[in-house]
Amino acid sequence: MDGMVATANLCWVHAYFSKSLASLTSDMVKHLGNENPGLAANLTFVNKVTLEGLRIPNAEGAVVQRYAASLWPYKLVAFILEQLLAKCSEKGSFNLQTNTPVTRLKKVDTSNDLVAAAAMATWIVETPRGKIAAGSVLLATNGYTSHLLPQFRDLIVPTRGQVVALPPRDLKGDETPLDIRNTYYFFGDASDKAVGRDDYLVQRPAPGSELVLGGGRERGRNAGVGVWDDSELDEPVSRWLGGELSTVLDLDMRPANDYRYFSAEEEKKAKSPDPVATYAWTGIMGFSRDAHPWVGSVPPSLGGGYGLWVCAGYTGNGMPNAALCAKAVVNMMLMTDDVDLPPEYMLTETRVESALARDTVAVAAEKGVLALPYLA
């Protein structure tokens, strides 16, 4: 990975624009300090004075996490696939088939499919290019899981998210681009609704220095819930993402640790406008009924059986969850003892029953509480 990774000192700033959410989060940080002091040592809940220096003067409070990272997932996945192809393809231990969507899963009928039975296959994977008989199949299908297993329709729901790229403003002379120095999450709003805002922000490294802002789903149709098509944009969301950043983040070029106070008139004159988006795109997330990923063996009640596994339903939090969930499910498939997974993530019949007793993802979206299970 030499030469592929850039390092910088970043903090993760989770800003709350609702008094009730800020108060709840402050209590949770205190509780975490009592339950897990080591983990809590990486978090700090900050008040109004510090918020100015973090470029979020209008927030009610924020959690600052000492360590943060920014990742380009496609580049990482492409790198891993290239390494696997280079090292394993000749041995026959790795075979990558692109542009080959799976259209159907079928459990092997050993009485009728003698070839598959002889190969000890338990599942048939159907594609437009042919069929594959396999002893084990892992569905890493996230928001599209119910396409192959309809029984997951009420457990993992496709939900469309949208992102824009905002370029730095035109520079004069020897000016350098704005450096926000942190990654951000903006949650709640001044009306004290549970979730009036659910947006996130990262910045690409120099010289590009683009701000990448995602969110605004609540401004779109059904908050993006149930939408599986990522080939189009939701215009109300585009307008929101293109005009709201300056209301939550100080985009002034002054240093982030400059605590000078300005009069209202001076602040108005100095306020930097929102940059105009140069790119916008969408992606499909998999929102879980109980807000946790589903990892493990798929039981017959969900259309599965021996040899069928799933690792999906990250509810927009795949970046910090997917890698170790994948490691855990592979260890389950290999029947090793090295399975390290939060019990809330395990797929069990009891959990399915409990999840189905909760509000549907669509109802939770209407209430504005899609993200609140993480805070409860």
JSON list of C-alpha atoms in Angstrom, two decimals, residues 56-244:
[
{"chain": "A", "resi": 56, "resn": "ILE", "atom": "CA", "xyz": [-19.93, 24.93, 13.83]},
{"chain": "A", "resi": 57, "resn": "PRO", "atom": "CA", "xyz": [-20.98, 27.99, 15.88]},
{"chain": "A", "resi": 58, "resn": "ASN", "atom": "CA", "xyz": [-24.71, 27.33, 15.41]},
{"chain": "A", "resi": 59, "resn": "ALA", "atom": "CA", "xyz": [-24.63, 23.81, 16.87]},
{"chain": "A", "resi": 60, "resn": "GLU", "atom": "CA", "xyz": [-25.99, 23.03, 20.33]},
{"chain": "A", "resi": 61, "resn": "GLY", "atom": "CA", "xyz": [-23.19, 20.60, 21.09]},
{"chain": "A", "resi": 62, "resn": "ALA", "atom": "CA", "xyz": [-20.84, 18.14, 19.44]},
{"chain": "A", "resi": 63, "resn": "VAL", "atom": "CA", "xyz": [-18.91, 14.96, 20.01]},
{"chain": "A", "resi": 64, "resn": "VAL", "atom": "CA", "xyz": [-15.29, 15.13, 18.90]},
{"chain": "A", "resi": 65, "resn": "GLN", "atom": "CA", "xyz": [-13.63, 11.81, 18.19]},
{"chain": "A", "resi": 66, "resn": "ARG", "atom": "CA", "xyz": [-9.86, 11.85, 18.29]},
{"chain": "A", "resi": 67, "resn": "TYR", "atom": "CA", "xyz": [-9.30, 9.55, 15.34]},
{"chain": "A", "resi": 68, "resn": "ALA", "atom": "CA", "xyz": [-11.01, 9.64, 11.95]},
{"chain": "A", "resi": 69, "resn": "ALA", "atom": "CA", "xyz": [-10.32, 8.41, 8.43]},
{"chain": "A", "resi": 70, "resn": "SER", "atom": "CA", "xyz": [-11.51, 9.14, 4.92]},
{"chain": "A", "resi": 71, "resn": "LEU", "atom": "CA", "xyz": [-11.63, 6.31, 2.41]},
{"chain": "A", "resi": 72, "resn": "TRP", "atom": "CA", "xyz": [-12.38, 5.92, -1.31]},
{"chain": "A", "resi": 73, "resn": "PRO", "atom": "CA", "xyz": [-14.11, 2.50, -1.26]},
{"chain": "A", "resi": 74, "resn": "TYR", "atom": "CA", "xyz": [-13.94, 1.83, -5.00]},
{"chain": "A", "resi": 75, "resn": "LYS", "atom": "CA", "xyz": [-10.17, 2.28, -5.08]},
{"chain": "A", "resi": 76, "resn": "LEU", "atom": "CA", "xyz": [-9.74, -0.04, -2.09]},
{"chain": "A", "resi": 77, "resn": "VAL", "atom": "CA", "xyz": [-11.98, -2.75, -3.56]},
{"chain": "A", "resi": 78, "resn": "ALA", "atom": "CA", "xyz": [-10.31, -2.46, -6.98]},
{"chain": "A", "resi": 79, "resn": "PHE", "atom": "CA", "xyz": [-6.89, -2.79, -5.31]},
{"chain": "A", "resi": 80, "resn": "ILE", "atom": "CA", "xyz": [-7.95, -5.90, -3.38]},
{"chain": "A", "resi": 81, "resn": "LEU", "atom": "CA", "xyz": [-9.43, -7.52, -6.50]},
{"chain": "A", "resi": 82, "resn": "GLU", "atom": "CA", "xyz": [-6.28, -6.78, -8.50]},
{"chain": "A", "resi": 83, "resn": "GLN", "atom": "CA", "xyz": [-4.15, -8.40, -5.81]},
{"chain": "A", "resi": 84, "resn": "LEU", "atom": "CA", "xyz": [-6.38, -11.48, -5.68]},
{"chain": "A", "resi": 85, "resn": "LEU", "atom": "CA", "xyz": [-6.37, -11.85, -9.46]},
{"chain": "A", "resi": 86, "resn": "ALA", "atom": "CA", "xyz": [-2.60, -11.52, -9.59]},
{"chain": "A", "resi": 87, "resn": "LYS", "atom": "CA", "xyz": [-1.93, -14.01, -6.80]},
{"chain": "A", "resi": 88, "resn": "CYS", "atom": "CA", "xyz": [-4.76, -16.53, -6.94]},
{"chain": "A", "resi": 89, "resn": "SER", "atom": "CA", "xyz": [-6.37, -16.73, -10.39]},
{"chain": "A", "resi": 90, "resn": "GLU", "atom": "CA", "xyz": [-3.84, -19.19, -11.85]},
{"chain": "A", "resi": 91, "resn": "LYS", "atom": "CA", "xyz": [-4.29, -21.47, -8.84]},
{"chain": "A", "resi": 92, "resn": "GLY", "atom": "CA", "xyz": [-8.03, -21.50, -9.44]},
{"chain": "A", "resi": 93, "resn": "SER", "atom": "CA", "xyz": [-8.77, -20.28, -5.93]},
{"chain": "A", "resi": 94, "resn": "PHE", "atom": "CA", "xyz": [-10.24, -16.96, -7.10]},
{"chain": "A", "resi": 95, "resn": "ASN", "atom": "CA", "xyz": [-12.55, -16.35, -10.04]},
{"chain": "A", "resi": 96, "resn": "LEU", "atom": "CA", "xyz": [-14.04, -12.90, -10.72]},
{"chain": "A", "resi": 97, "resn": "GLN", "atom": "CA", "xyz": [-17.04, -12.70, -13.07]},
{"chain": "A", "resi": 98, "resn": "THR", "atom": "CA", "xyz": [-17.98, -9.11, -13.91]},
{"chain": "A", "resi": 99, "resn": "ASN", "atom": "CA", "xyz": [-21.26, -7.99, -15.51]},
{"chain": "A", "resi": 100, "resn": "THR", "atom": "CA", "xyz": [-22.84, -11.23, -14.33]},
{"chain": "A", "resi": 101, "resn": "PRO", "atom": "CA", "xyz": [-25.80, -10.42, -12.08]},
{"chain": "A", "resi": 102, "resn": "VAL", "atom": "CA", "xyz": [-27.33, -13.21, -10.05]},
{"chain": "A", "resi": 103, "resn": "THR", "atom": "CA", "xyz": [-31.00, -13.43, -11.01]},
{"chain": "A", "resi": 104, "resn": "ARG", "atom": "CA", "xyz": [-32.13, -16.32, -8.84]},
{"chain": "A", "resi": 105, "resn": "LEU", "atom": "CA", "xyz": [-31.09, -18.61, -6.01]},
{"chain": "A", "resi": 106, "resn": "LYS", "atom": "CA", "xyz": [-32.36, -22.17, -5.97]},
{"chain": "A", "resi": 107, "resn": "LYS", "atom": "CA", "xyz": [-31.85, -24.84, -3.35]},
{"chain": "A", "resi": 108, "resn": "VAL", "atom": "CA", "xyz": [-30.52, -28.08, -4.81]},
{"chain": "A", "resi": 109, "resn": "ASP", "atom": "CA", "xyz": [-33.06, -30.88, -5.10]},
{"chain": "A", "resi": 110, "resn": "THR", "atom": "CA", "xyz": [-30.79, -33.88, -4.60]},
{"chain": "A", "resi": 111, "resn": "SER", "atom": "CA", "xyz": [-33.41, -36.26, -5.97]},
{"chain": "A", "resi": 112, "resn": "ASN", "atom": "CA", "xyz": [-33.61, -34.49, -9.35]},
{"chain": "A", "resi": 113, "resn": "ASP", "atom": "CA", "xyz": [-30.21, -32.80, -9.75]},
{"chain": "A", "resi": 114, "resn": "LEU", "atom": "CA", "xyz": [-27.78, -35.68, -9.51]},
{"chain": "A", "resi": 115, "resn": "VAL", "atom": "CA", "xyz": [-24.85, -33.69, -10.94]},
{"chain": "A", "resi": 116, "resn": "ALA", "atom": "CA", "xyz": [-25.14, -30.99, -8.30]},
{"chain": "A", "resi": 117, "resn": "ALA", "atom": "CA", "xyz": [-25.70, -33.59, -5.62]},
{"chain": "A", "resi": 118, "resn": "ALA", "atom": "CA", "xyz": [-22.59, -35.48, -6.68]},
{"chain": "A", "resi": 119, "resn": "ALA", "atom": "CA", "xyz": [-20.59, -32.25, -6.41]},
{"chain": "A", "resi": 120, "resn": "MET", "atom": "CA", "xyz": [-21.95, -31.80, -2.86]},
{"chain": "A", "resi": 121, "resn": "ALA", "atom": "CA", "xyz": [-23.58, -28.55, -3.92]},
{"chain": "A", "resi": 122, "resn": "THR", "atom": "CA", "xyz": [-26.46, -27.19, -1.88]},
{"chain": "A", "resi": 123, "resn": "TRP", "atom": "CA", "xyz": [-27.38, -24.12, -3.96]},
{"chain": "A", "resi": 124, "resn": "ILE", "atom": "CA", "xyz": [-27.74, -23.21, -7.61]},
{"chain": "A", "resi": 125, "resn": "VAL", "atom": "CA", "xyz": [-26.85, -19.62, -8.51]},
{"chain": "A", "resi": 126, "resn": "GLU", "atom": "CA", "xyz": [-28.54, -18.58, -11.76]},
{"chain": "A", "resi": 127, "resn": "THR", "atom": "CA", "xyz": [-27.11, -15.82, -13.98]},
{"chain": "A", "resi": 128, "resn": "PRO", "atom": "CA", "xyz": [-27.75, -14.68, -17.58]},
{"chain": "A", "resi": 129, "resn": "ARG", "atom": "CA", "xyz": [-24.51, -16.46, -18.53]},
{"chain": "A", "resi": 130, "resn": "GLY", "atom": "CA", "xyz": [-25.29, -19.78, -16.92]},
{"chain": "A", "resi": 131, "resn": "LYS", "atom": "CA", "xyz": [-25.70, -21.58, -13.61]},
{"chain": "A", "resi": 132, "resn": "ILE", "atom": "CA", "xyz": [-23.23, -22.26, -10.82]},
{"chain": "A", "resi": 133, "resn": "ALA", "atom": "CA", "xyz": [-23.56, -25.07, -8.29]},
{"chain": "A", "resi": 134, "resn": "ALA", "atom": "CA", "xyz": [-22.03, -24.24, -4.92]},
{"chain": "A", "resi": 135, "resn": "GLY", "atom": "CA", "xyz": [-21.76, -25.74, -1.47]},
{"chain": "A", "resi": 136, "resn": "SER", "atom": "CA", "xyz": [-21.80, -22.32, 0.19]},
{"chain": "A", "resi": 137, "resn": "VAL", "atom": "CA", "xyz": [-23.18, -18.99, -1.02]},
{"chain": "A", "resi": 138, "resn": "LEU", "atom": "CA", "xyz": [-22.68, -15.65, 0.71]},
{"chain": "A", "resi": 139, "resn": "LEU", "atom": "CA", "xyz": [-25.05, -12.78, -0.05]},
{"chain": "A", "resi": 140, "resn": "ALA", "atom": "CA", "xyz": [-23.17, -9.49, 0.31]},
{"chain": "A", "resi": 141, "resn": "THR", "atom": "CA", "xyz": [-26.06, -7.78, -1.43]},
{"chain": "A", "resi": 142, "resn": "ASN", "atom": "CA", "xyz": [-26.97, -5.07, 1.10]},
{"chain": "A", "resi": 143, "resn": "GLY", "atom": "CA", "xyz": [-29.98, -3.08, -0.18]},
{"chain": "A", "resi": 144, "resn": "TYR", "atom": "CA", "xyz": [-30.70, -5.61, -2.93]},
{"chain": "A", "resi": 145, "resn": "THR", "atom": "CA", "xyz": [-30.91, -8.66, -0.65]},
{"chain": "A", "resi": 146, "resn": "SER", "atom": "CA", "xyz": [-34.69, -9.01, -0.99]},
{"chain": "A", "resi": 147, "resn": "HIS", "atom": "CA", "xyz": [-34.34, -9.36, -4.77]},
{"chain": "A", "resi": 148, "resn": "LEU", "atom": "CA", "xyz": [-32.92, -12.83, -4.19]},
{"chain": "A", "resi": 149, "resn": "LEU", "atom": "CA", "xyz": [-34.56, -13.53, -0.83]},
{"chain": "A", "resi": 150, "resn": "PRO", "atom": "CA", "xyz": [-38.03, -11.91, -0.77]},
{"chain": "A", "resi": 151, "resn": "GLN", "atom": "CA", "xyz": [-38.39, -12.89, 2.90]},
{"chain": "A", "resi": 152, "resn": "PHE", "atom": "CA", "xyz": [-35.92, -10.09, 3.70]},
{"chain": "A", "resi": 153, "resn": "ARG", "atom": "CA", "xyz": [-38.27, -7.48, 2.23]},
{"chain": "A", "resi": 154, "resn": "ASP", "atom": "CA", "xyz": [-39.30, -6.21, 5.66]},
{"chain": "A", "resi": 155, "resn": "LEU", "atom": "CA", "xyz": [-35.85, -6.58, 7.24]},
{"chain": "A", "resi": 156, "resn": "ILE", "atom": "CA", "xyz": [-33.51, -4.85, 4.77]},
{"chain": "A", "resi": 157, "resn": "VAL", "atom": "CA", "xyz": [-34.97, -2.04, 2.66]},
{"chain": "A", "resi": 158, "resn": "PRO", "atom": "CA", "xyz": [-33.16, -0.32, -0.25]},
{"chain": "A", "resi": 159, "resn": "THR", "atom": "CA", "xyz": [-32.73, 3.37, 0.51]},
{"chain": "A", "resi": 160, "resn": "ARG", "atom": "CA", "xyz": [-31.21, 5.88, -1.87]},
{"chain": "A", "resi": 161, "resn": "GLY", "atom": "CA", "xyz": [-28.62, 8.37, -0.66]},
{"chain": "A", "resi": 162, "resn": "GLN", "atom": "CA", "xyz": [-27.23, 11.33, -2.56]},
{"chain": "A", "resi": 163, "resn": "VAL", "atom": "CA", "xyz": [-23.88, 13.13, -2.53]},
{"chain": "A", "resi": 164, "resn": "VAL", "atom": "CA", "xyz": [-22.44, 16.26, -4.15]},
{"chain": "A", "resi": 165, "resn": "ALA", "atom": "CA", "xyz": [-18.90, 17.48, -4.71]},
{"chain": "A", "resi": 166, "resn": "LEU", "atom": "CA", "xyz": [-18.36, 21.14, -3.85]},
{"chain": "A", "resi": 167, "resn": "PRO", "atom": "CA", "xyz": [-15.15, 22.72, -5.22]},
{"chain": "A", "resi": 168, "resn": "PRO", "atom": "CA", "xyz": [-13.08, 25.23, -3.26]},
{"chain": "A", "resi": 169, "resn": "ARG", "atom": "CA", "xyz": [-13.72, 28.86, -4.09]},
{"chain": "A", "resi": 170, "resn": "ASP", "atom": "CA", "xyz": [-11.50, 30.65, -6.61]},
{"chain": "A", "resi": 171, "resn": "LEU", "atom": "CA", "xyz": [-8.22, 31.57, -5.00]},
{"chain": "A", "resi": 172, "resn": "LYS", "atom": "CA", "xyz": [-6.39, 34.86, -5.21]},
{"chain": "A", "resi": 173, "resn": "GLY", "atom": "CA", "xyz": [-2.63, 35.24, -5.31]},
{"chain": "A", "resi": 174, "resn": "ASP", "atom": "CA", "xyz": [-0.90, 32.77, -3.04]},
{"chain": "A", "resi": 175, "resn": "GLU", "atom": "CA", "xyz": [-4.08, 31.72, -1.20]},
{"chain": "A", "resi": 176, "resn": "THR", "atom": "CA", "xyz": [-4.45, 28.05, -0.38]},
{"chain": "A", "resi": 177, "resn": "PRO", "atom": "CA", "xyz": [-7.80, 26.17, -0.48]},
{"chain": "A", "resi": 178, "resn": "LEU", "atom": "CA", "xyz": [-9.99, 26.06, 2.60]},
{"chain": "A", "resi": 179, "resn": "ASP", "atom": "CA", "xyz": [-8.94, 23.22, 4.91]},
{"chain": "A", "resi": 180, "resn": "ILE", "atom": "CA", "xyz": [-11.76, 22.17, 7.26]},
{"chain": "A", "resi": 181, "resn": "ARG", "atom": "CA", "xyz": [-9.34, 19.80, 9.08]},
{"chain": "A", "resi": 182, "resn": "ASN", "atom": "CA", "xyz": [-12.08, 17.42, 10.23]},
{"chain": "A", "resi": 183, "resn": "THR", "atom": "CA", "xyz": [-14.78, 15.10, 8.99]},
{"chain": "A", "resi": 184, "resn": "TYR", "atom": "CA", "xyz": [-18.30, 16.13, 10.00]},
{"chain": "A", "resi": 185, "resn": "TYR", "atom": "CA", "xyz": [-21.75, 14.75, 10.71]},
{"chain": "A", "resi": 186, "resn": "PHE", "atom": "CA", "xyz": [-24.63, 17.22, 11.05]},
{"chain": "A", "resi": 187, "resn": "PHE", "atom": "CA", "xyz": [-27.65, 15.91, 12.95]},
{"chain": "A", "resi": 188, "resn": "GLY", "atom": "CA", "xyz": [-30.99, 17.46, 14.01]},
{"chain": "A", "resi": 189, "resn": "ASP", "atom": "CA", "xyz": [-32.12, 21.06, 13.58]},
{"chain": "A", "resi": 190, "resn": "ALA", "atom": "CA", "xyz": [-33.04, 24.15, 15.57]},
{"chain": "A", "resi": 191, "resn": "SER", "atom": "CA", "xyz": [-36.76, 23.28, 15.57]},
{"chain": "A", "resi": 192, "resn": "ASP", "atom": "CA", "xyz": [-35.75, 20.39, 17.86]},
{"chain": "A", "resi": 193, "resn": "LYS", "atom": "CA", "xyz": [-37.21, 17.77, 15.56]},
{"chain": "A", "resi": 194, "resn": "ALA", "atom": "CA", "xyz": [-35.65, 14.39, 16.14]},
{"chain": "A", "resi": 195, "resn": "VAL", "atom": "CA", "xyz": [-33.94, 14.33, 12.75]},
{"chain": "A", "resi": 196, "resn": "GLY", "atom": "CA", "xyz": [-34.42, 17.44, 10.65]},
{"chain": "A", "resi": 197, "resn": "ARG", "atom": "CA", "xyz": [-30.93, 17.03, 9.25]},
{"chain": "A", "resi": 198, "resn": "ASP", "atom": "CA", "xyz": [-28.81, 13.93, 8.74]},
{"chain": "A", "resi": 199, "resn": "ASP", "atom": "CA", "xyz": [-25.84, 15.02, 6.62]},
{"chain": "A", "resi": 200, "resn": "TYR", "atom": "CA", "xyz": [-22.13, 14.20, 6.50]},
{"chain": "A", "resi": 201, "resn": "LEU", "atom": "CA", "xyz": [-19.06, 15.91, 5.10]},
{"chain": "A", "resi": 202, "resn": "VAL", "atom": "CA", "xyz": [-15.53, 14.92, 4.16]},
{"chain": "A", "resi": 203, "resn": "GLN", "atom": "CA", "xyz": [-12.84, 16.77, 2.24]},
{"chain": "A", "resi": 204, "resn": "ARG", "atom": "CA", "xyz": [-10.59, 15.43, -0.47]},
{"chain": "A", "resi": 205, "resn": "PRO", "atom": "CA", "xyz": [-6.87, 16.13, -0.06]},
{"chain": "A", "resi": 206, "resn": "ALA", "atom": "CA", "xyz": [-5.08, 18.98, -1.82]},
{"chain": "A", "resi": 207, "resn": "PRO", "atom": "CA", "xyz": [-4.71, 20.10, -4.50]},
{"chain": "A", "resi": 208, "resn": "GLY", "atom": "CA", "xyz": [-8.36, 19.31, -5.29]},
{"chain": "A", "resi": 209, "resn": "SER", "atom": "CA", "xyz": [-9.68, 19.97, -1.77]},
{"chain": "A", "resi": 210, "resn": "GLU", "atom": "CA", "xyz": [-13.29, 19.35, -2.82]},
{"chain": "A", "resi": 211, "resn": "LEU", "atom": "CA", "xyz": [-15.87, 19.13, -0.07]},
{"chain": "A", "resi": 212, "resn": "VAL", "atom": "CA", "xyz": [-17.99, 15.98, -0.44]},
{"chain": "A", "resi": 213, "resn": "LEU", "atom": "CA", "xyz": [-21.39, 16.46, 1.20]},
{"chain": "A", "resi": 214, "resn": "GLY", "atom": "CA", "xyz": [-23.99, 13.72, 1.51]},
{"chain": "A", "resi": 215, "resn": "GLY", "atom": "CA", "xyz": [-27.45, 13.53, 3.02]},
{"chain": "A", "resi": 216, "resn": "GLY", "atom": "CA", "xyz": [-30.62, 15.55, 2.61]},
{"chain": "A", "resi": 217, "resn": "ARG", "atom": "CA", "xyz": [-32.70, 12.37, 2.19]},
{"chain": "A", "resi": 218, "resn": "GLU", "atom": "CA", "xyz": [-35.58, 13.76, 4.23]},
{"chain": "A", "resi": 219, "resn": "ARG", "atom": "CA", "xyz": [-36.04, 16.39, 1.48]},
{"chain": "A", "resi": 220, "resn": "GLY", "atom": "CA", "xyz": [-36.63, 13.69, -1.12]},
{"chain": "A", "resi": 221, "resn": "ARG", "atom": "CA", "xyz": [-39.56, 11.43, -1.89]},
{"chain": "A", "resi": 222, "resn": "ASN", "atom": "CA", "xyz": [-40.17, 9.06, 1.04]},
{"chain": "A", "resi": 223, "resn": "ALA", "atom": "CA", "xyz": [-36.69, 9.95, 2.35]},
{"chain": "A", "resi": 224, "resn": "GLY", "atom": "CA", "xyz": [-35.31, 7.64, -0.33]},
{"chain": "A", "resi": 225, "resn": "VAL", "atom": "CA", "xyz": [-36.81, 4.59, 1.40]},
{"chain": "A", "resi": 226, "resn": "GLY", "atom": "CA", "xyz": [-37.76, 1.78, -0.98]},
{"chain": "A", "resi": 227, "resn": "VAL", "atom": "CA", "xyz": [-35.84, 3.31, -3.90]},
{"chain": "A", "resi": 228, "resn": "TRP", "atom": "CA", "xyz": [-33.49, 0.86, -5.62]},
{"chain": "A", "resi": 229, "resn": "ASP", "atom": "CA", "xyz": [-32.61, 2.88, -8.77]},
{"chain": "A", "resi": 230, "resn": "ASP", "atom": "CA", "xyz": [-29.32, 4.78, -8.49]},
{"chain": "A", "resi": 231, "resn": "SER", "atom": "CA", "xyz": [-29.32, 6.03, -12.09]},
{"chain": "A", "resi": 232, "resn": "GLU", "atom": "CA", "xyz": [-31.11, 9.31, -11.36]},
{"chain": "A", "resi": 233, "resn": "LEU", "atom": "CA", "xyz": [-30.93, 12.27, -8.97]},
{"chain": "A", "resi": 234, "resn": "ASP", "atom": "CA", "xyz": [-33.61, 13.56, -6.62]},
{"chain": "A", "resi": 235, "resn": "GLU", "atom": "CA", "xyz": [-33.75, 17.26, -7.49]},
{"chain": "A", "resi": 236, "resn": "PRO", "atom": "CA", "xyz": [-35.05, 18.52, -4.10]},
{"chain": "A", "resi": 237, "resn": "VAL", "atom": "CA", "xyz": [-32.13, 16.73, -2.46]},
{"chain": "A", "resi": 238, "resn": "SER", "atom": "CA", "xyz": [-29.73, 18.26, -4.98]},
{"chain": "A", "resi": 239, "resn": "ARG", "atom": "CA", "xyz": [-31.00, 21.74, -4.15]},
{"chain": "A", "resi": 240, "resn": "TRP", "atom": "CA", "xyz": [-30.69, 21.08, -0.42]},
{"chain": "A", "resi": 241, "resn": "LEU", "atom": "CA", "xyz": [-27.13, 19.79, -0.64]},
{"chain": "A", "resi": 242, "resn": "GLY", "atom": "CA", "xyz": [-26.16, 22.67, -2.91]},
{"chain": "A", "resi": 243, "resn": "GLY", "atom": "CA", "xyz": [-27.37, 25.43, -0.62]},
{"chain": "A", "resi": 244, "resn": "GLU", "atom": "CA", "xyz": [-27.26, 24.37, 3.03]}
]
